[in-house]
Amino acid sequence: MDIAFVAAQFLNGLAIAMILILIASGLTLLLGVLGILNFAHGGFYMLGAFMMFSLGQWGLGGMWFWVGLITIPLALALVAAVVEICLLRPLYHRERLYTLLLTFGLAMVFDDLALLIWGRDFKTVPVPELLSGAVSIGNYGFPLHFIFIIVVGPVVCALLWYLLYRTPFGKLIRAASTDTEMLGALGVNVNLVFTGVFALSAALAGLAGLLVAPIRSIVPGMGLEIFIESFIVVVIGGMGSLGGAIIGALLIGQIKAFGILALPNFAMIFIYLVLLAVLIVKPRGLFGEKTV
Amino acid sequence: MLNVEKLNTYYGQSHILFDVALTVGQGEVVSLLGRNGAGKTTSLRSIMGLTPPRSGTVSFEGKPLQGEKPNNICRKGIAFVPEDRRIFSRLTVHENLEIGAIRERRNGPWSIKRVYELFPRLNERRHNLGHQLSGGEQQMLTIGRALMGNPSLILLDEPSEGLAPVIVTTVGDVIRTVRDEGISILLVEQNSSFACRLSDRAYLIDDGRIRFHGTIDELEQNSELKQKYLAV
Ligand SMILES: Nc1ncnc2c1ncn2[C@@H]1O[C@H](COP(=O)(O)OP(=O)(O)O)[C@@H](O)[C@H]1O
Ligand SMILES: [Mg+2]
């Protein structure tokens, strides 16, 4: 194992981490602000990837990837807003179990919808032309598309930070994560904040899905898979903690990248071991209190 | 300006308020006094729409409030200052005040600058997070946050509870300042001597029922009443 190989593998882990950050940050925001575990969260990731597949088919004069990069997150934000307003909102004043059941059902509906529209076969998407090269690291070629993902991750994190800590909407999100009832009593329509957070989380998950579309096979069921991984990230980081989700994703990314070398088919075992270790030492996760 | 009639409020199956009625006039400070568990907080929560009453009417400036959501009730000009303060712990003092005005469409004299003039201590702590504040600072902040919405009526739940005497004096001064601006106050207290010094009229509540209503003088002269319904 030479140093260049280790470096390439490290970058690999970083790319995996960026995808997990995009998904886990939305999941943890939903937990922290709305207080719901959204089983359907991975569905937006899957839809993002499938929508990118369709855009790739249409071509759009070679611009399909870049068009999708902007429009897919927006489209999914809109879908999510409708879902939140029509399906989730009526359940907030009921027991939490109803919301859980609903999002669980939604996850299945999303999968079936994808089956219906795109069929059962694996789909693949070409790497966009601009990102199809590779940079050499020693003797290894590291795909440019991975570099792109590694760049997009921190950019999105910075934007998210700006949104949360420098805008009025971010202030409302942080306030809602500690006390929604009081926020309402101060004149804020908390429902709108919830809709905004739900739409935001879906856009982030969709972004992750469209980013990985060119580098993996696209199937219904990929949503559940990523949901489990990103939920582990959230639990390790501490539910509701954005910083925790980022640290957790970076950790899991590296464990996946290097774990695959040790046990090619059982890399998930290392993830579960880390999860177990963290929960034994810090049962509420690394940054386990309700924070955003 | 506030008119409450025959309010009946429940938590689940348990009937808490029985035909509660009270009024607060323009620019008046009215006390709602009673022992722990008498139903004071529940009365304020019912008015604010946080625990909607099952029956009865609440009207404010002539318009009915029942059925409205708390955020709409706030926008009509009623501010709620909860007894447990409920500062947003992950927001700074300054941000907490901004939240108080974030949906403000009402014009009025209150601004962050004026709140800082009223509570210089908050200005010193403006960059501190909510959970770093002392109890007294939290009480100032929750009052300041309510003022930021330029309310015409403030529902103040036990503002003197758990505070050092010097802070209680400050809070009393602030209540007078606010009243002198023409803002009405419904002051909930167990501490009747504190409340009586500030109020024009008082209600006594016990077991979810209004037991007495009158001027402060009438209450002061009736020691039997105070003995029976207040912890003196
Ligand atoms: N969330 C709740 N659920 C059930 N009962 C409650 C709740 N809050 C208060 N109560 C009950 O309602 C009664 C009145 O409470 P409260 O209005 O808080 O009294 P006060 O503010 O005068 O101390 C008490 O008997 C209390 O136990
Ligand atoms: Mg109380």
Short mmCIF file of C-alpha atoms in Angstrom, two decimals, chain A residues 52 59 62 101 147 163-164 174 190 210 230:
data_model
loop_
_atom_site.label_atom_id
_atom_site.label_comp_id
_atom_site.label_asym_id
_atom_site.label_seq_id
_atom_site.Cartn_x
_atom_site.Cartn_y
_atom_site.Cartn_z
CA MET A 52 -30.78 13.01 -13.59
CA GLY A 59 -29.37 15.35 -23.55
CA GLY A 62 -24.89 18.46 -23.58
CA LEU A 101 -46.05 5.58 9.83
CA ILE A 147 -13.21 15.97 -7.01
CA LEU A 163 -28.53 30.39 5.82
CA LEU A 164 -28.72 29.24 9.43
CA ARG A 174 -32.69 27.69 15.16
CA VAL A 190 -44.39 27.91 12.54
CA LEU A 210 -28.00 13.73 -8.73
CA SER A 230 -27.16 8.60 7.00
#
